[in-house]
Amino acid sequence: MKRILLMACILAVLMLTACAPTPAATLETYDDMIVVGFSQVGAESDWRNANTRSMQEALSEQNGYRLIIDDAQQKQERQITAIRNFIHQGVDYIVLAPTTEKGWDTVLAEAKAAKVPVIIVDRMIEVEDDSLFTCWIGSDFRKEGDEAVGWLAQHFGEKPLRIVHLQGNLGSSAQLGRTQGLDAGLAQHPAWELVYRDTGDFTQAKGQELVEALLTQGIQFDVIYSENDNMAYGAIDALKNAGLQPGEDVTIISFDASHRALEMVMAGEISFDVECNPLHGPRVQAIIEKLEAGGKPPKLTYVEESTFDAATITREIMDGRGY
Ligand code: GZL
């Protein structure tokens, strides 16, 4: 039924725009395809771009999918509009990479009423009724934060540390989990001092801006705990412009472990990087294929992730990781 509605919408659009291709030919290409509407956060980071590429490669036409991607430019209200459009278009599945944890109940209830299954990827959502989404696959962000704090404790023990904290998008589970990890570490290590905390929105520009301002004010610090690689890139540029050597004058902790960041780990500029794996495309494809076969995927799936520092990173590891 949904595909008929989708075909009708496309026919209407084609008739209105008097497109050159024969509507029937265009419609047939969707007839035996699985149509997926993907509401993506944005294009704010290497991680996000790798995540989008992974979805495009897995949910490709040659694999039998018609993938419609909406870029929300990090705004939840644009994701809500996109989800409503997907429902109206009659897609077979909705994949949501949520900007923040809260505020999804109403629009997901509309998807449920329209019998469109919703798969959540990456960050988590918080809803009153978990039947509003079919399943979630993503990372354990608190564990990621604990890994970073464990490395700091192992390398510095009870040495006094002045820590600058660059947070991601406030309210996103990536930010919440990684911040909880640092807060637990601060409580456990009285010699550690949080000298500054603000959000850099996971972007390189904002990361650089925040650290430049600290340096201009003469704030002294030993560690930058950056909740993603792109903010770490910006922080590193700011340190270098001020004549400081990242990884030596200032310890840099980062998250995502994208290829560019691992080059910096190998160069000794990023001291420790916690992987946050973005390659959800094949995982979502496997979930959809299970659902299409009448199966029931697990409600929650945490992906395996690792960590990297100068002692563990190798060229072979880097070249074999896919992002
Ligand atoms: C984490 C993901 C975060 C990345 C950032 O799963 O949501 O968003 O850590 C990205 O790089 O912008």
GROMACS .gro file of C-alpha atoms and ligand atoms in nm:
model
  335
    1MET     CA    1   0.000   0.000   0.000
    2LYS     CA    2   0.274   0.244   0.102
    3ARG     CA    3   0.458   0.182  -0.223
    4ILE     CA    4   0.141   0.260  -0.420
    5LEU     CA    5   0.109   0.589  -0.228
    6LEU     CA    6   0.476   0.664  -0.293
    7MET     CA    7   0.434   0.581  -0.661
    8ALA     CA    8   0.127   0.808  -0.675
    9CYS     CA    9   0.321   1.095  -0.513
   10ILE     CA   10   0.608   1.050  -0.757
   11LEU     CA   11   0.365   1.031  -1.051
   12ALA     CA   12   0.200   1.354  -0.933
   13VAL     CA   13   0.537   1.527  -0.904
   14LEU     CA   14   0.647   1.401  -1.244
   15MET     CA   15   0.319   1.505  -1.409
   16LEU     CA   16   0.343   1.850  -1.245
   17THR     CA   17   0.703   1.902  -1.347
   18ALA     CA   18   0.642   1.746  -1.693
   19CYS     CA   19   0.974   1.564  -1.652
   20ALA     CA   20   1.132   1.413  -1.960
   21PRO     CA   21   1.164   1.054  -1.823
   22THR     CA   22   0.862   0.834  -1.872
   23PRO     CA   23   0.685   0.826  -1.532
   24ALA     CA   24   0.614   0.457  -1.565
   25ALA     CA   25   0.987   0.381  -1.607
   26THR     CA   26   1.075   0.597  -1.305
   27LEU     CA   27   0.800   0.449  -1.091
   28GLU     CA   28   0.898   0.092  -1.177
   29THR     CA   29   1.248   0.153  -1.041
   30TYR     CA   30   1.097   0.203  -0.696
   31ASP     CA   31   0.840  -0.074  -0.720
   32ASP     CA   32   1.065  -0.357  -0.599
   33MET     CA   33   1.296  -0.139  -0.387
   34ILE     CA   34   1.291  -0.077  -0.015
   35VAL     CA   35   1.246   0.298   0.036
   36VAL     CA   36   1.429   0.436   0.341
   37GLY     CA   37   1.402   0.790   0.475
   38PHE     CA   38   1.718   0.879   0.672
   39SER     CA   39   1.712   1.183   0.899
   40GLN     CA   40   2.080   1.270   0.950
   41VAL     CA   41   2.206   1.518   1.212
   42GLY     CA   42   2.418   1.718   0.969
   43ALA     CA   43   2.772   1.730   0.828
   44GLU     CA   44   2.950   1.879   1.130
   45SER     CA   45   3.235   1.628   1.161
   46ASP     CA   46   3.450   1.361   0.998
   47TRP     CA   47   3.249   1.112   1.201
   48ARG     CA   48   2.919   1.236   1.059
   49ASN     CA   49   3.044   1.229   0.699
   50ALA     CA   50   3.174   0.873   0.745
   51ASN     CA   51   2.837   0.775   0.892
   52THR     CA   52   2.650   0.920   0.592
   53ARG     CA   53   2.886   0.749   0.344
   54SER     CA   54   2.836   0.418   0.523
   55MET     CA   55   2.458   0.448   0.495
   56GLN     CA   56   2.478   0.543   0.126
   57GLU     CA   57   2.708   0.251   0.044
   58ALA     CA   58   2.491  -0.006   0.226
   59LEU     CA   59   2.145   0.123   0.133
   60SER     CA   60   2.233   0.160  -0.236
   61GLU     CA   61   2.016   0.101  -0.541
   62GLN     CA   62   2.225  -0.199  -0.641
   63ASN     CA   63   2.147  -0.346  -0.297
   64GLY     CA   64   1.776  -0.287  -0.360
   65TYR     CA   65   1.724   0.037  -0.169
   66ARG     CA   66   1.602   0.386  -0.250
   67LEU     CA   67   1.765   0.603   0.020
   68ILE     CA   68   1.631   0.954   0.085
   69ILE     CA   69   1.865   1.154   0.313
   70ASP     CA   70   1.769   1.474   0.495
   71ASP     CA   71   2.047   1.686   0.651
   72ALA     CA   72   1.904   1.858   0.963
   73GLN     CA   73   2.200   2.094   1.007
   74GLN     CA   74   2.206   1.991   1.375
   75LYS     CA   75   1.851   2.115   1.438
   76GLN     CA   76   1.593   1.881   1.594
   77GLU     CA   77   1.301   2.075   1.446
   78ARG     CA   78   1.429   2.001   1.096
   79GLN     CA   79   1.446   1.631   1.182
   80ILE     CA   80   1.085   1.636   1.301
   81THR     CA   81   0.980   1.796   0.970
   82ALA     CA   82   1.182   1.540   0.776
   83ILE     CA   83   1.019   1.249   0.959
   84ARG     CA   84   0.672   1.390   0.879
   85ASN     CA   85   0.771   1.423   0.513
   86PHE     CA   86   0.896   1.064   0.507
   87ILE     CA   87   0.563   0.945   0.651
   88HIS     CA   88   0.375   1.149   0.389
   89GLN     CA   89   0.592   1.010   0.109
   90GLY     CA   90   0.508   0.656   0.222
   91VAL     CA   91   0.862   0.530   0.287
   92ASP     CA   92   0.901   0.173   0.406
   93TYR     CA   93   1.142   0.255   0.691
   94ILE     CA   94   1.266   0.562   0.875
   95VAL     CA   95   1.622   0.576   1.011
   96LEU     CA   96   1.683   0.851   1.266
   97ALA     CA   97   2.025   0.970   1.386
   98PRO     CA   98   1.890   1.197   1.661
   99THR     CA   99   2.041   1.536   1.742
  100THR     CA  100   1.929   1.517   2.105
  101GLU     CA  101   1.773   1.260   2.340
  102LYS     CA  102   1.440   1.427   2.418
  103GLY     CA  103   1.145   1.562   2.216
  104TRP     CA  104   1.066   1.265   1.988
  105ASP     CA  105   0.746   1.120   2.137
  106THR     CA  106   0.493   1.311   1.925
  107VAL     CA  107   0.649   1.261   1.583
  108LEU     CA  108   0.739   0.896   1.651
  109ALA     CA  109   0.377   0.835   1.756
  110GLU     CA  110   0.279   0.968   1.410
  111ALA     CA  111   0.521   0.722   1.247
  112LYS     CA  112   0.380   0.440   1.458
  113ALA     CA  113   0.024   0.536   1.361
  114ALA     CA  114   0.132   0.527   0.996
  115LYS     CA  115   0.293   0.184   1.056
  116VAL     CA  116   0.637   0.304   0.949
  117PRO     CA  117   0.910   0.124   1.150
  118VAL     CA  118   1.173   0.362   1.295
  119ILE     CA  119   1.534   0.252   1.348
  120ILE     CA  120   1.747   0.477   1.572
  121VAL     CA  121   2.121   0.494   1.502
  122ASP     CA  122   2.415   0.641   1.694
  123ARG     CA  123   2.282   0.861   1.975
  124MET     CA  124   2.000   0.740   2.200
  125ILE     CA  125   1.651   0.883   2.241
  126GLU     CA  126   1.443   0.907   2.559
  127VAL     CA  127   1.070   0.834   2.501
  128GLU     CA  128   0.782   0.744   2.736
  129ASP     CA  129   0.692   0.438   2.528
  130ASP     CA  130   0.975   0.238   2.372
  131SER     CA  131   0.737   0.081   2.121
  132LEU     CA  132   0.773   0.413   1.934
  133PHE     CA  133   1.095   0.280   1.781
  134THR     CA  134   1.176  -0.066   1.648
  135CYS     CA  135   1.538  -0.079   1.766
  136TRP     CA  136   1.855   0.124   1.835
  137ILE     CA  137   2.217   0.063   1.739
  138GLY     CA  138   2.497   0.286   1.859
  139SER     CA  139   2.774   0.346   2.110
  140ASP     CA  140   2.811   0.332   2.486
  141PHE     CA  141   2.913   0.693   2.538
  142ARG     CA  142   2.958   0.668   2.914
  143LYS     CA  143   3.199   0.377   2.859
  144GLU     CA  144   3.386   0.592   2.609
  145GLY     CA  145   3.424   0.864   2.875
  146ASP     CA  146   3.538   0.609   3.133
  147GLU     CA  147   3.804   0.482   2.890
  148ALA     CA  148   3.941   0.835   2.848
  149VAL     CA  149   3.945   0.900   3.224
  150GLY     CA  150   4.109   0.561   3.284
  151TRP     CA  151   4.391   0.655   3.047
  152LEU     CA  152   4.441   0.993   3.222
  153ALA     CA  153   4.450   0.817   3.562
  154GLN     CA  154   4.695   0.557   3.435
  155HIS     CA  155   4.928   0.823   3.290
  156PHE     CA  156   4.900   1.094   3.556
  157GLY     CA  157   4.772   0.920   3.870
  158GLU     CA  158   4.720   1.184   4.144
  159LYS     CA  159   4.932   1.452   3.975
  160PRO     CA  160   4.743   1.784   3.974
  161LEU     CA  161   4.573   1.837   3.635
  162ARG     CA  162   4.398   2.154   3.510
  163ILE     CA  163   4.140   2.029   3.258
  164VAL     CA  164   3.965   2.217   2.977
  165HIS     CA  165   3.646   2.040   2.867
  166LEU     CA  166   3.511   2.094   2.512
  167GLN     CA  167   3.162   1.943   2.505
  168GLY     CA  168   2.963   1.827   2.204
  169ASN     CA  169   2.604   1.925   2.122
  170LEU     CA  170   2.439   1.974   2.462
  171GLY     CA  171   2.173   1.713   2.530
  172SER     CA  172   2.308   1.461   2.279
  173SER     CA  173   2.385   1.120   2.432
  174ALA     CA  174   2.741   1.147   2.299
  175GLN     CA  175   2.789   1.463   2.506
  176LEU     CA  176   2.597   1.335   2.808
  177GLY     CA  177   2.789   1.007   2.831
  178ARG     CA  178   3.135   1.150   2.770
  179THR     CA  179   3.068   1.432   3.019
  180GLN     CA  180   2.943   1.183   3.282
  181GLY     CA  181   3.268   0.992   3.239
  182LEU     CA  182   3.476   1.304   3.303
  183ASP     CA  183   3.261   1.413   3.598
  184ALA     CA  184   3.312   1.070   3.758
  185GLY     CA  185   3.688   1.107   3.706
  186LEU     CA  186   3.690   1.456   3.861
  187ALA     CA  187   3.505   1.320   4.166
  188GLN     CA  188   3.751   1.030   4.196
  189HIS     CA  189   4.068   1.239   4.153
  190PRO     CA  190   4.069   1.543   4.386
  191ALA     CA  191   4.398   1.668   4.232
  192TRP     CA  192   4.221   1.713   3.899
  193GLU     CA  193   4.063   2.058   3.845
  194LEU     CA  194   3.806   2.153   3.580
  195VAL     CA  195   3.922   2.500   3.475
  196TYR     CA  196   3.682   2.551   3.182
  197ARG     CA  197   3.380   2.382   3.023
  198ASP     CA  198   3.172   2.489   2.722
  199THR     CA  199   3.020   2.336   2.413
  200GLY     CA  200   3.204   2.348   2.082
  201ASP     CA  201   2.905   2.183   1.905
  202PHE     CA  202   3.136   1.908   1.771
  203THR     CA  203   3.282   2.154   1.516
  204GLN     CA  204   3.647   2.240   1.441
  205ALA     CA  205   3.582   2.613   1.414
  206LYS     CA  206   3.414   2.637   1.754
  207GLY     CA  207   3.682   2.419   1.915
  208GLN     CA  208   3.951   2.655   1.790
  209GLU     CA  209   3.755   2.963   1.895
  210LEU     CA  210   3.709   2.839   2.254
  211VAL     CA  211   4.076   2.750   2.304
  212GLU     CA  212   4.199   3.073   2.142
  213ALA     CA  213   3.986   3.268   2.390
  214LEU     CA  214   4.135   3.074   2.684
  215LEU     CA  215   4.490   3.138   2.561
  216THR     CA  216   4.416   3.507   2.510
  217GLN     CA  217   4.286   3.528   2.867
  218GLY     CA  218   4.604   3.359   2.993
  219ILE     CA  219   4.414   3.063   3.138
  220GLN     CA  220   4.661   2.789   3.233
  221PHE     CA  221   4.574   2.424   3.160
  222ASP     CA  222   4.741   2.083   3.119
  223VAL     CA  223   4.470   1.874   2.946
  224ILE     CA  224   4.207   1.936   2.679
  225TYR     CA  225   3.926   1.676   2.698
  226SER     CA  226   3.758   1.720   2.361
  227GLU     CA  227   3.435   1.526   2.304
  228ASN     CA  228   3.515   1.472   1.935
  229ASP     CA  229   3.803   1.486   1.689
  230ASN     CA  230   3.694   1.796   1.498
  231MET     CA  231   3.693   2.014   1.810
  232ALA     CA  232   4.036   1.864   1.891
  233TYR     CA  233   4.163   1.969   1.547
  234GLY     CA  234   4.054   2.326   1.622
  235ALA     CA  235   4.211   2.317   1.968
  236ILE     CA  236   4.538   2.189   1.821
  237ASP     CA  237   4.545   2.473   1.565
  238ALA     CA  238   4.490   2.724   1.846
  239LEU     CA  239   4.775   2.575   2.054
  240LYS     CA  240   5.015   2.569   1.759
  241ASN     CA  241   4.929   2.930   1.667
  242ALA     CA  242   5.023   3.022   2.025
  243GLY     CA  243   5.358   2.843   1.998
  244LEU     CA  244   5.250   2.546   2.214
  245GLN     CA  245   5.311   2.182   2.122
  246PRO     CA  246   4.993   1.968   2.148
  247GLY     CA  247   5.059   1.629   2.306
  248GLU     CA  248   5.361   1.771   2.490
  249ASP     CA  249   5.277   2.111   2.646
  250VAL     CA  250   4.909   2.008   2.662
  251THR     CA  251   4.768   1.653   2.673
  252ILE     CA  252   4.487   1.610   2.418
  253ILE     CA  253   4.208   1.358   2.479
  254SER     CA  254   3.964   1.305   2.192
  255PHE     CA  255   3.677   1.083   2.072
  256ASP     CA  256   3.579   0.927   1.737
  257ALA     CA  257   3.924   0.804   1.618
  258SER     CA  258   3.870   0.918   1.259
  259HIS     CA  259   4.157   0.868   1.014
  260ARG     CA  260   4.278   1.228   1.031
  261ALA     CA  261   4.282   1.211   1.412
  262LEU     CA  262   4.477   0.884   1.416
  263GLU     CA  263   4.740   1.052   1.199
  264MET     CA  264   4.767   1.306   1.483
  265VAL     CA  265   4.788   1.026   1.741
  266MET     CA  266   5.076   0.880   1.540
  267ALA     CA  267   5.238   1.226   1.528
  268GLY     CA  268   5.204   1.259   1.907
  269GLU     CA  269   4.964   1.556   1.889
  270ILE     CA  270   4.655   1.372   2.013
  271SER     CA  271   4.753   1.178   2.325
  272PHE     CA  272   4.457   0.938   2.343
  273ASP     CA  273   4.160   0.881   2.111
  274VAL     CA  274   3.852   0.673   2.194
  275GLU     CA  275   3.686   0.511   1.895
  276CYS     CA  276   3.322   0.587   1.823
  277ASN     CA  277   3.237   0.374   1.524
  278PRO     CA  278   3.021   0.547   1.256
  279LEU     CA  279   2.993   0.256   1.011
  280HIS     CA  280   2.626   0.185   1.078
  281GLY     CA  281   2.523   0.134   0.714
  282PRO     CA  282   2.575  -0.245   0.701
  283ARG     CA  283   2.426  -0.278   1.051
  284VAL     CA  284   2.107  -0.095   0.946
  285GLN     CA  285   2.093  -0.301   0.627
  286ALA     CA  286   2.109  -0.622   0.832
  287ILE     CA  287   1.832  -0.495   1.061
  288ILE     CA  288   1.604  -0.411   0.767
  289GLU     CA  289   1.669  -0.745   0.601
  290LYS     CA  290   1.581  -0.921   0.928
  291LEU     CA  291   1.259  -0.721   0.954
  292GLU     CA  292   1.174  -0.789   0.589
  293ALA     CA  293   1.213  -1.162   0.662
  294GLY     CA  294   0.972  -1.134   0.957
  295GLY     CA  295   1.250  -1.143   1.217
  296LYS     CA  296   1.286  -0.933   1.535
  297PRO     CA  297   1.616  -0.750   1.587
  298PRO     CA  298   1.742  -0.683   1.942
  299LYS     CA  299   1.593  -0.364   2.090
  300LEU     CA  300   1.935  -0.221   2.177
  301THR     CA  301   2.271  -0.309   2.016
  302TYR     CA  302   2.599  -0.157   2.136
  303VAL     CA  303   2.882  -0.161   1.882
  304GLU     CA  304   3.233  -0.279   1.976
  305GLU     CA  305   3.486   0.003   1.999
  306SER     CA  306   3.857   0.040   2.085
  307THR     CA  307   4.107   0.306   2.190
  308PHE     CA  308   4.432   0.439   2.049
  309ASP     CA  309   4.746   0.611   2.175
  310ALA     CA  310   5.105   0.640   2.054
  311ALA     CA  311   5.188   0.302   2.208
  312THR     CA  312   4.913   0.113   2.025
  313ILE     CA  313   4.857   0.289   1.691
  314THR     CA  314   5.014   0.139   1.378
  315ARG     CA  315   4.990   0.227   1.007
  316GLU     CA  316   4.839  -0.117   0.948
  317ILE     CA  317   4.559  -0.051   1.198
  318MET     CA  318   4.490   0.289   1.047
  319ASP     CA  319   4.476   0.170   0.689
  320GLY     CA  320   4.238  -0.114   0.773
  321ARG     CA  321   3.963   0.078   0.953
  322GLY     CA  322   3.732   0.212   0.683
  323TYR     CA  323   3.709   0.572   0.812
  324GZL     C1  324   2.883   1.007   1.826
  324GZL     C2  325   2.829   1.109   1.731
  324GZL     C3  326   2.903   1.236   1.748
  324GZL     C4  327   3.051   1.224   1.716
  324GZL     C5  328   3.076   1.358   1.659
  324GZL     O1  329   2.820   0.888   1.808
  324GZL     O2  330   2.693   1.133   1.754
  324GZL     O3  331   2.847   1.333   1.661
  324GZL     O4  332   3.131   1.195   1.826
  324GZL     C6  333   2.952   1.377   1.574
  324GZL     O5  334   3.191   1.369   1.582
  324GZL     O6  335   2.938   1.506   1.534
   0.00000   0.00000   0.00000
